[in-house]
Amino acid sequence: MIESWRWYGGFDRISLAEIAQTGATSIVTALHEIPYGQVWPQQTIADTRKQIAAAGFDWTVVESLPVHEAIKRGDGDLGELFANYRQSMAHLAAEGIRVICYNFMPLLDWTRTDLASPVARGGTCLRFSIPKMAAFDVYMVRRPGAEDDYTGDDLAAAKRWYDAASPADLEQLTGAIMAGLPGAYARYDADGLREALDSFAGLDRAALRQNHKRFLEEVIPTAEELGLKLAVHPDDPPRNLLGLPRIVSDADDIDWILSAVDSPANGLTLCAGSLGANPKNDVPAIAERFAGKIHFAHLRNVSKDPDGSFEEAAHLTGDTDMPALVAVLLREERRRRDEGRDDAEIVFRPDHGHELLDDAARAAHPGYPLIGRLRGLAELRGVIAGLRLGMI
């Protein structure tokens, strides 16, 4: 398995020189400064690749080449947006990049309600609280019909939290929910988010699925021609959010997407944390089922609460059996090597570490601290080494 590290380029408080000390050999990044829907210039890609190479890394995976919201909504004439996406793919392929991670989550990317929830033995983690999400949805965004998406207990807990919240608490909650948007992407306040949600009115699960299928039909043939692989990232969290459907949340969803356009280029980013936040998901079993289509892996862990809330756990102590999951990936690598493939090794990265020691002072991108992820990488490295000694 290839150890990689997510780097946010000019937006990152962690330098490539510091990342080199983690032992990771590959960088996962994107051109976060380019607005959604615009072509990624080949020269900019080349300059980024050279910067990464000069620091001693390979740029192995793009995360992400964003899908414009108009494509997710299925708005009007999308020809130019699809053409731009295909052109960006061609520029990436020309610079030797072979895997593109993307997601199809409407409007918001990964979403949390707390960016610094205390951890029992010190440090902080990302957390998703159902009561706080309900409070945001019902009392701050004031989305019509929001109450119907929560249980009575959820709403009661949301009301208690909201009534006790200070203006600073409300501002902090909004900031946390917006934090998952990458790079320079515009953030919303509660009123602005309500207006943005209006543009998705009427978009249901079936429509979003068809829009995803159309996207795949438009770009997968180009991926095949270029020797690229696309890898869809699961929903985070794996549940409908703010009334918007999410369609990459469990094994049935993944099966539908991978079957919608049957191609080796249509694959999966196996995100253990995103899938692990859904109580119905057996993450190692999902990895086993779709192993042949896993083009990239995010290895992290979560601990779930009965109400559907969850928080980021240490990489080896959450609800997912991480050694069992890694064993699946190592067996798949062995199968690919036996086939004589030159792309047998799976690129993975430690994801969403705890903020530990002086991580907080650095103020890195939420969920992406230096020391916390280094701990996760070290733990994963140990699991991989142990399994390779014959335990798989």
Short mmCIF file of C-alpha atoms in Angstrom, two decimals:
data_model
loop_
_atom_site.label_atom_id
_atom_site.label_comp_id
_atom_site.label_asym_id
_atom_site.label_seq_id
_atom_site.Cartn_x
_atom_site.Cartn_y
_atom_site.Cartn_z
CA MET A 1 0.00 0.00 0.00
CA ILE A 2 1.19 3.49 -0.85
CA GLU A 3 1.27 5.96 2.05
CA SER A 4 -0.07 9.36 1.05
CA TRP A 5 -0.91 12.64 2.78
CA ARG A 6 -3.54 15.20 1.92
CA TRP A 7 -2.08 18.64 1.31
CA TYR A 8 -4.09 21.81 0.66
CA GLY A 9 -1.39 23.64 -1.26
CA GLY A 10 -1.26 27.35 -0.57
CA PHE A 11 -4.15 27.03 1.90
CA ASP A 12 -2.25 24.53 4.09
CA ARG A 13 -0.51 25.46 7.36
CA ILE A 14 1.56 22.29 7.06
CA SER A 15 4.51 22.44 4.67
CA LEU A 16 5.74 19.75 2.30
CA ALA A 17 9.02 19.70 4.24
CA GLU A 18 7.10 18.84 7.42
CA ILE A 19 5.03 16.20 5.62
CA ALA A 20 8.26 14.58 4.44
CA GLN A 21 9.10 13.84 8.07
CA THR A 22 5.96 11.70 8.43
CA GLY A 23 7.43 9.08 6.09
CA ALA A 24 4.56 9.34 3.59
CA THR A 25 5.79 9.12 -0.01
CA SER A 26 2.86 10.51 -1.97
CA ILE A 27 0.75 13.67 -1.92
CA VAL A 28 -2.96 13.91 -2.52
CA THR A 29 -4.09 17.39 -3.47
CA ALA A 30 -6.14 19.56 -5.81
CA LEU A 31 -6.16 23.04 -7.32
CA HIS A 32 -8.41 24.41 -4.58
CA GLU A 33 -8.08 27.98 -5.79
CA ILE A 34 -9.89 27.31 -9.09
CA PRO A 35 -13.68 27.84 -8.96
CA TYR A 36 -15.92 24.87 -9.62
CA GLY A 37 -16.67 24.31 -13.29
CA GLN A 38 -13.57 26.01 -14.70
CA VAL A 39 -10.85 24.17 -16.61
CA TRP A 40 -7.73 23.31 -14.65
CA PRO A 41 -4.86 24.70 -16.76
CA GLN A 42 -2.23 22.12 -17.60
CA GLN A 43 0.56 24.55 -16.72
CA THR A 44 -0.85 25.05 -13.23
CA ILE A 45 -1.11 21.30 -12.78
CA ALA A 46 2.47 20.93 -14.01
CA ASP A 47 3.73 23.62 -11.65
CA THR A 48 2.01 21.94 -8.70
CA ARG A 49 3.38 18.55 -9.67
CA LYS A 50 6.92 19.96 -9.94
CA GLN A 51 6.60 21.63 -6.53
CA ILE A 52 5.52 18.32 -5.02
CA ALA A 53 8.27 16.38 -6.82
CA ALA A 54 10.91 18.87 -5.66
CA ALA A 55 9.93 18.04 -2.08
CA GLY A 56 10.45 14.33 -2.73
CA PHE A 57 6.86 13.17 -3.34
CA ASP A 58 4.71 11.79 -6.11
CA TRP A 59 1.32 13.39 -6.78
CA THR A 60 -0.70 10.22 -7.01
CA VAL A 61 -4.36 11.17 -6.58
CA VAL A 62 -6.40 14.30 -7.24
CA GLU A 63 -8.76 15.06 -4.38
CA SER A 64 -10.95 16.42 -5.66
CA LEU A 65 -11.83 17.50 -9.17
CA PRO A 66 -15.13 19.06 -8.06
CA VAL A 67 -18.45 18.43 -9.76
CA HIS A 68 -20.33 21.71 -10.31
CA GLU A 69 -23.59 22.06 -8.39
CA ALA A 70 -25.49 22.63 -11.65
CA ILE A 71 -24.50 19.10 -12.72
CA LYS A 72 -25.82 17.71 -9.45
CA ARG A 73 -29.07 19.63 -9.92
CA GLY A 74 -29.30 18.75 -13.61
CA ASP A 75 -29.75 22.41 -14.58
CA GLY A 76 -30.33 23.32 -18.22
CA ASP A 77 -27.57 23.05 -20.82
CA LEU A 78 -24.60 21.44 -19.09
CA GLY A 79 -22.49 20.92 -22.20
CA GLU A 80 -19.84 23.48 -21.28
CA LEU A 81 -19.46 22.18 -17.73
CA PHE A 82 -19.03 18.61 -18.93
CA ALA A 83 -16.56 19.74 -21.61
CA ASN A 84 -14.56 21.66 -19.00
CA TYR A 85 -14.47 18.63 -16.72
CA ARG A 86 -13.22 16.42 -19.55
CA GLN A 87 -10.57 18.99 -20.48
CA SER A 88 -9.34 19.11 -16.88
CA MET A 89 -9.15 15.32 -16.93
CA ALA A 90 -7.04 15.46 -20.09
CA HIS A 91 -4.67 17.98 -18.52
CA LEU A 92 -4.29 15.82 -15.42
CA ALA A 93 -3.60 12.71 -17.49
CA ALA A 94 -1.00 14.62 -19.52
CA GLU A 95 0.85 15.29 -16.24
CA GLY A 96 0.83 11.62 -15.26
CA ILE A 97 -1.97 11.61 -12.69
CA ARG A 98 -4.13 8.51 -12.89
CA VAL A 99 -6.77 8.65 -10.12
CA ILE A 100 -9.42 11.32 -9.54
CA CYS A 101 -11.42 11.30 -6.32
CA TYR A 102 -14.74 13.18 -6.49
CA ASN A 103 -18.01 13.37 -4.59
CA PHE A 104 -21.64 13.93 -5.50
CA MET A 105 -22.87 15.49 -2.25
CA PRO A 106 -25.25 18.38 -3.01
CA LEU A 107 -24.22 21.85 -1.80
CA LEU A 108 -22.16 20.83 1.27
CA ASP A 109 -19.09 18.63 1.43
CA TRP A 110 -18.22 16.74 4.64
CA THR A 111 -20.22 18.20 7.52
CA ARG A 112 -19.57 18.40 11.27
CA THR A 113 -21.17 20.38 14.08
CA ASP A 114 -18.06 20.50 16.30
CA LEU A 115 -14.49 21.02 15.16
CA ALA A 116 -12.85 20.66 18.59
CA SER A 117 -14.83 18.20 20.70
CA PRO A 118 -12.77 17.08 23.72
CA VAL A 119 -11.26 13.59 23.69
CA ALA A 120 -11.12 11.61 26.93
CA ARG A 121 -7.33 11.56 27.36
CA GLY A 122 -6.65 14.98 25.91
CA GLY A 123 -6.83 16.57 22.49
CA THR A 124 -9.90 17.24 20.38
CA CYS A 125 -11.76 15.65 17.49
CA LEU A 126 -14.40 16.39 14.88
CA ARG A 127 -17.96 15.53 15.91
CA PHE A 128 -21.39 15.37 14.25
CA SER A 129 -24.21 15.98 16.75
CA ILE A 130 -27.77 15.19 15.68
CA PRO A 131 -29.28 17.64 18.23
CA LYS A 132 -27.03 20.47 17.05
CA MET A 133 -27.72 19.67 13.39
CA ALA A 134 -31.44 19.69 14.11
CA ALA A 135 -31.12 23.00 15.95
CA PHE A 136 -29.26 24.50 13.01
CA ASP A 137 -31.80 23.17 10.50
CA VAL A 138 -35.00 23.99 12.43
CA TYR A 139 -34.16 27.16 14.35
CA MET A 140 -31.32 28.83 12.43
CA VAL A 141 -31.85 27.97 8.77
CA ARG A 142 -35.59 27.61 9.45
CA ARG A 143 -36.02 25.21 6.54
CA PRO A 144 -39.71 24.50 5.85
CA GLY A 145 -40.57 20.95 6.91
CA ALA A 146 -37.26 20.42 8.70
CA GLU A 147 -39.04 19.05 11.79
CA ASP A 148 -40.20 16.04 9.77
CA ASP A 149 -36.63 14.82 9.32
CA TYR A 150 -35.93 14.31 13.03
CA THR A 151 -37.38 12.23 15.84
CA GLY A 152 -39.23 13.74 18.76
CA ASP A 153 -36.23 13.09 21.00
CA ASP A 154 -33.94 14.79 18.47
CA LEU A 155 -36.16 17.86 18.36
CA ALA A 156 -36.43 18.06 22.13
CA ALA A 157 -32.65 17.88 22.50
CA ALA A 158 -32.25 20.45 19.73
CA LYS A 159 -34.61 22.86 21.48
CA ARG A 160 -32.74 22.50 24.78
CA TRP A 161 -29.42 23.19 23.10
CA TYR A 162 -30.73 26.14 21.09
CA ASP A 163 -32.42 27.78 24.09
CA ALA A 164 -29.17 27.57 26.08
CA ALA A 165 -26.89 28.63 23.21
CA SER A 166 -25.13 31.99 23.21
CA PRO A 167 -24.61 34.07 20.05
CA ALA A 168 -21.03 32.78 20.04
CA ASP A 169 -22.30 29.19 20.18
CA LEU A 170 -24.55 29.81 17.18
CA GLU A 171 -21.74 31.42 15.23
CA GLN A 172 -19.41 28.57 16.08
CA LEU A 173 -21.96 26.00 14.92
CA THR A 174 -22.40 27.75 11.58
CA GLY A 175 -18.63 27.95 11.13
CA ALA A 176 -18.24 24.26 11.87
CA ILE A 177 -20.89 23.24 9.35
CA MET A 178 -19.26 25.40 6.68
CA ALA A 179 -15.73 24.13 7.42
CA GLY A 180 -15.99 21.11 5.11
CA LEU A 181 -16.08 23.32 2.02
CA PRO A 182 -12.56 23.18 0.53
CA GLY A 183 -10.12 25.91 -0.39
CA ALA A 184 -11.53 29.32 -1.22
CA TYR A 185 -15.07 28.10 -1.78
CA ALA A 186 -17.66 30.60 -0.53
CA ARG A 187 -19.13 29.98 2.93
CA TYR A 188 -22.72 30.73 3.91
CA ASP A 189 -24.42 32.11 6.96
CA ALA A 190 -27.74 30.55 7.98
CA ASP A 191 -29.81 32.92 5.80
CA GLY A 192 -27.50 32.47 2.83
CA LEU A 193 -27.64 28.71 3.18
CA ARG A 194 -31.45 28.82 3.19
CA GLU A 195 -31.36 30.73 -0.10
CA ALA A 196 -28.85 28.28 -1.56
CA LEU A 197 -31.10 25.38 -0.57
CA ASP A 198 -33.91 26.93 -2.62
CA SER A 199 -31.94 26.23 -5.79
CA PHE A 200 -32.22 22.50 -5.00
CA ALA A 201 -36.00 22.56 -4.50
CA GLY A 202 -37.60 19.43 -5.91
CA LEU A 203 -34.37 17.47 -6.17
CA ASP A 204 -35.15 14.03 -4.78
CA ARG A 205 -33.13 10.84 -4.53
CA ALA A 206 -34.22 9.50 -7.92
CA ALA A 207 -33.37 12.76 -9.70
CA LEU A 208 -29.96 13.02 -8.05
CA ARG A 209 -29.20 9.44 -9.04
CA GLN A 210 -30.07 10.14 -12.66
CA ASN A 211 -27.92 13.27 -12.63
CA HIS A 212 -25.04 11.21 -11.26
CA LYS A 213 -25.55 8.61 -13.98
CA ARG A 214 -25.53 11.35 -16.61
CA PHE A 215 -22.26 12.67 -15.19
CA LEU A 216 -20.71 9.21 -15.42
CA GLU A 217 -21.95 8.74 -18.98
CA GLU A 218 -20.34 12.05 -19.92
CA VAL A 219 -16.92 11.50 -18.31
CA ILE A 220 -16.18 7.78 -17.98
CA PRO A 221 -15.57 7.22 -21.73
CA THR A 222 -12.99 10.03 -21.57
CA ALA A 223 -11.43 8.46 -18.48
CA GLU A 224 -11.08 5.18 -20.36
CA GLU A 225 -9.40 6.93 -23.30
CA LEU A 226 -6.98 8.77 -21.01
CA GLY A 227 -6.14 5.84 -18.75
CA LEU A 228 -7.75 7.57 -15.75
CA LYS A 229 -9.81 6.10 -12.94
CA LEU A 230 -12.59 8.02 -11.17
CA ALA A 231 -13.28 7.12 -7.54
CA VAL A 232 -16.50 8.35 -5.94
CA HIS A 233 -16.25 9.36 -2.28
CA PRO A 234 -19.08 8.24 0.02
CA ASP A 235 -21.40 10.75 1.67
CA ASP A 236 -20.15 12.30 4.90
CA PRO A 237 -22.26 11.98 6.95
CA PRO A 238 -24.10 9.11 5.23
CA ARG A 239 -27.58 10.56 5.67
CA ASN A 240 -29.82 13.15 4.03
CA LEU A 241 -28.80 16.62 5.16
CA LEU A 242 -30.86 19.83 5.27
CA GLY A 243 -33.49 18.13 3.16
CA LEU A 244 -31.00 17.25 0.42
CA PRO A 245 -30.74 13.62 -0.66
CA ARG A 246 -27.47 11.74 -0.39
CA ILE A 247 -26.95 8.74 -2.63
CA VAL A 248 -23.54 7.24 -1.73
CA SER A 249 -24.20 6.05 1.80
CA ASP A 250 -24.25 2.25 1.82
CA ALA A 251 -23.43 -0.88 -0.18
CA ASP A 252 -26.61 -0.70 -2.27
CA ASP A 253 -25.84 2.90 -3.24
CA ILE A 254 -22.29 1.98 -4.24
CA ASP A 255 -23.51 -0.98 -6.25
CA TRP A 256 -25.98 1.25 -8.13
CA ILE A 257 -23.28 3.79 -9.03
CA LEU A 258 -20.70 1.26 -10.11
CA SER A 259 -23.34 -0.54 -12.20
CA ALA A 260 -24.74 2.66 -13.74
CA VAL A 261 -21.76 2.78 -16.11
CA ASP A 262 -19.94 -0.54 -16.00
CA SER A 263 -16.29 0.29 -16.53
CA PRO A 264 -12.96 -0.29 -14.76
CA ALA A 265 -12.67 3.51 -14.74
CA ASN A 266 -15.82 3.88 -12.62
CA GLY A 267 -14.64 3.12 -9.11
CA LEU A 268 -14.73 3.87 -5.40
CA THR A 269 -12.81 5.86 -2.83
CA LEU A 270 -13.15 3.53 0.16
CA CYS A 271 -13.64 5.99 3.04
CA ALA A 272 -13.81 3.95 6.22
CA GLY A 273 -15.04 6.86 8.31
CA SER A 274 -17.84 8.02 6.04
CA LEU A 275 -19.21 4.50 5.59
CA GLY A 276 -18.53 3.66 9.23
CA ALA A 277 -20.84 6.44 10.45
CA ASN A 278 -23.83 4.52 9.04
CA PRO A 279 -24.91 1.89 11.62
CA LYS A 280 -26.05 -0.52 8.89
CA ASN A 281 -22.63 -0.64 7.21
CA ASP A 282 -20.09 -3.40 7.75
CA VAL A 283 -17.09 -1.57 6.31
CA PRO A 284 -14.75 -4.57 5.84
CA ALA A 285 -17.60 -6.44 4.13
CA ILE A 286 -18.24 -3.48 1.81
CA ALA A 287 -14.53 -3.35 1.00
CA GLU A 288 -14.56 -7.08 0.24
CA ARG A 289 -17.59 -6.75 -2.03
CA PHE A 290 -16.17 -3.88 -4.10
CA ALA A 291 -12.45 -4.58 -3.71
CA GLY A 292 -11.82 -4.71 -7.44
CA LYS A 293 -13.17 -1.18 -7.86
CA ILE A 294 -11.33 0.47 -4.96
CA HIS A 295 -8.96 3.00 -6.54
CA PHE A 296 -8.13 4.98 -3.38
CA ALA A 297 -8.68 4.58 0.37
CA HIS A 298 -9.26 6.93 3.31
CA LEU A 299 -8.50 5.09 6.53
CA ARG A 300 -10.07 6.61 9.64
CA ASN A 301 -12.49 5.51 12.34
CA VAL A 302 -15.59 6.81 14.09
CA SER A 303 -17.50 6.04 17.28
CA LYS A 304 -21.27 6.20 16.96
CA ASP A 305 -23.99 7.17 19.45
CA PRO A 306 -27.49 5.62 19.52
CA ASP A 307 -29.11 8.82 18.20
CA GLY A 308 -26.97 8.84 15.04
CA SER A 309 -24.36 11.29 16.31
CA PHE A 310 -20.74 10.25 15.87
CA GLU A 311 -17.22 11.50 16.40
CA GLU A 312 -13.81 10.79 14.96
CA ALA A 313 -12.09 8.06 16.95
CA ALA A 314 -8.42 7.13 16.98
CA HIS A 315 -7.66 5.08 13.90
CA LEU A 316 -7.62 1.74 15.74
CA THR A 317 -10.21 2.32 18.47
CA GLY A 318 -13.47 3.19 16.70
CA ASP A 319 -16.39 1.01 15.65
CA THR A 320 -14.75 -0.30 12.46
CA ASP A 321 -12.36 -3.25 12.71
CA MET A 322 -9.43 -1.50 11.03
CA PRO A 323 -7.09 -4.53 10.86
CA ALA A 324 -9.85 -6.52 9.16
CA LEU A 325 -10.39 -3.71 6.67
CA VAL A 326 -6.67 -3.33 5.90
CA ALA A 327 -6.44 -7.10 5.42
CA VAL A 328 -9.08 -6.85 2.67
CA LEU A 329 -7.04 -4.18 0.89
CA LEU A 330 -3.82 -6.19 1.16
CA ARG A 331 -5.53 -9.29 -0.25
CA GLU A 332 -6.84 -7.21 -3.13
CA GLU A 333 -3.34 -5.89 -3.82
CA ARG A 334 -2.04 -9.46 -3.90
CA ARG A 335 -4.79 -10.44 -6.34
CA ARG A 336 -3.85 -7.54 -8.62
CA ARG A 337 -0.16 -8.45 -8.48
CA ASP A 338 -1.02 -12.03 -9.39
CA GLU A 339 -2.77 -10.65 -12.48
CA GLY A 340 0.45 -8.86 -13.41
CA ARG A 341 -1.02 -5.38 -13.03
CA ASP A 342 1.31 -2.40 -12.72
CA ASP A 343 -1.25 -0.54 -10.59
CA ALA A 344 -1.60 -3.21 -7.92
CA GLU A 345 -0.76 -1.00 -4.94
CA ILE A 346 -3.63 0.97 -3.41
CA VAL A 347 -2.95 4.55 -2.40
CA PHE A 348 -4.29 5.31 1.09
CA ARG A 349 -4.05 8.20 3.47
CA PRO A 350 -4.66 8.62 7.20
CA ASP A 351 -7.77 10.75 7.47
CA HIS A 352 -9.22 13.16 10.05
CA GLY A 353 -6.83 12.80 12.96
CA HIS A 354 -7.31 14.14 16.48
CA GLU A 355 -5.72 17.47 17.33
CA LEU A 356 -2.95 16.50 19.76
CA LEU A 357 -0.23 18.32 21.68
CA ASP A 358 0.48 21.59 19.84
CA ASP A 359 -1.70 20.83 16.79
CA ALA A 360 -4.30 23.38 17.90
CA ALA A 361 -1.75 26.21 17.86
CA ARG A 362 -1.02 25.54 14.22
CA ALA A 363 -4.67 26.08 13.17
CA ALA A 364 -4.46 23.69 10.23
CA HIS A 365 -7.49 22.81 8.12
CA PRO A 366 -10.13 21.26 10.44
CA GLY A 367 -9.66 17.53 10.71
CA TYR A 368 -6.20 17.65 9.15
CA PRO A 369 -3.68 18.22 11.97
CA LEU A 370 -0.05 17.24 11.66
CA ILE A 371 0.54 15.26 14.85
CA GLY A 372 -2.88 13.62 14.95
CA ARG A 373 -2.58 12.31 11.42
CA LEU A 374 1.01 11.26 12.03
CA ARG A 375 -0.25 9.14 14.93
CA GLY A 376 -2.85 7.61 12.63
CA LEU A 377 -0.31 6.91 9.91
CA ALA A 378 2.05 5.28 12.38
CA GLU A 379 -0.73 3.04 13.71
CA LEU A 380 -1.82 2.06 10.21
CA ARG A 381 1.78 1.42 9.20
CA GLY A 382 2.08 -0.98 12.12
CA VAL A 383 -1.12 -2.82 11.19
CA ILE A 384 0.06 -3.19 7.60
CA ALA A 385 3.48 -4.46 8.66
CA GLY A 386 1.93 -7.01 11.02
CA LEU A 387 -0.50 -8.30 8.42
CA ARG A 388 2.24 -8.58 5.83
CA LEU A 389 4.15 -10.90 8.14
CA GLY A 390 1.63 -13.58 7.30
CA MET A 391 -1.43 -12.73 9.37
CA ILE A 392 -3.72 -12.05 6.38
#
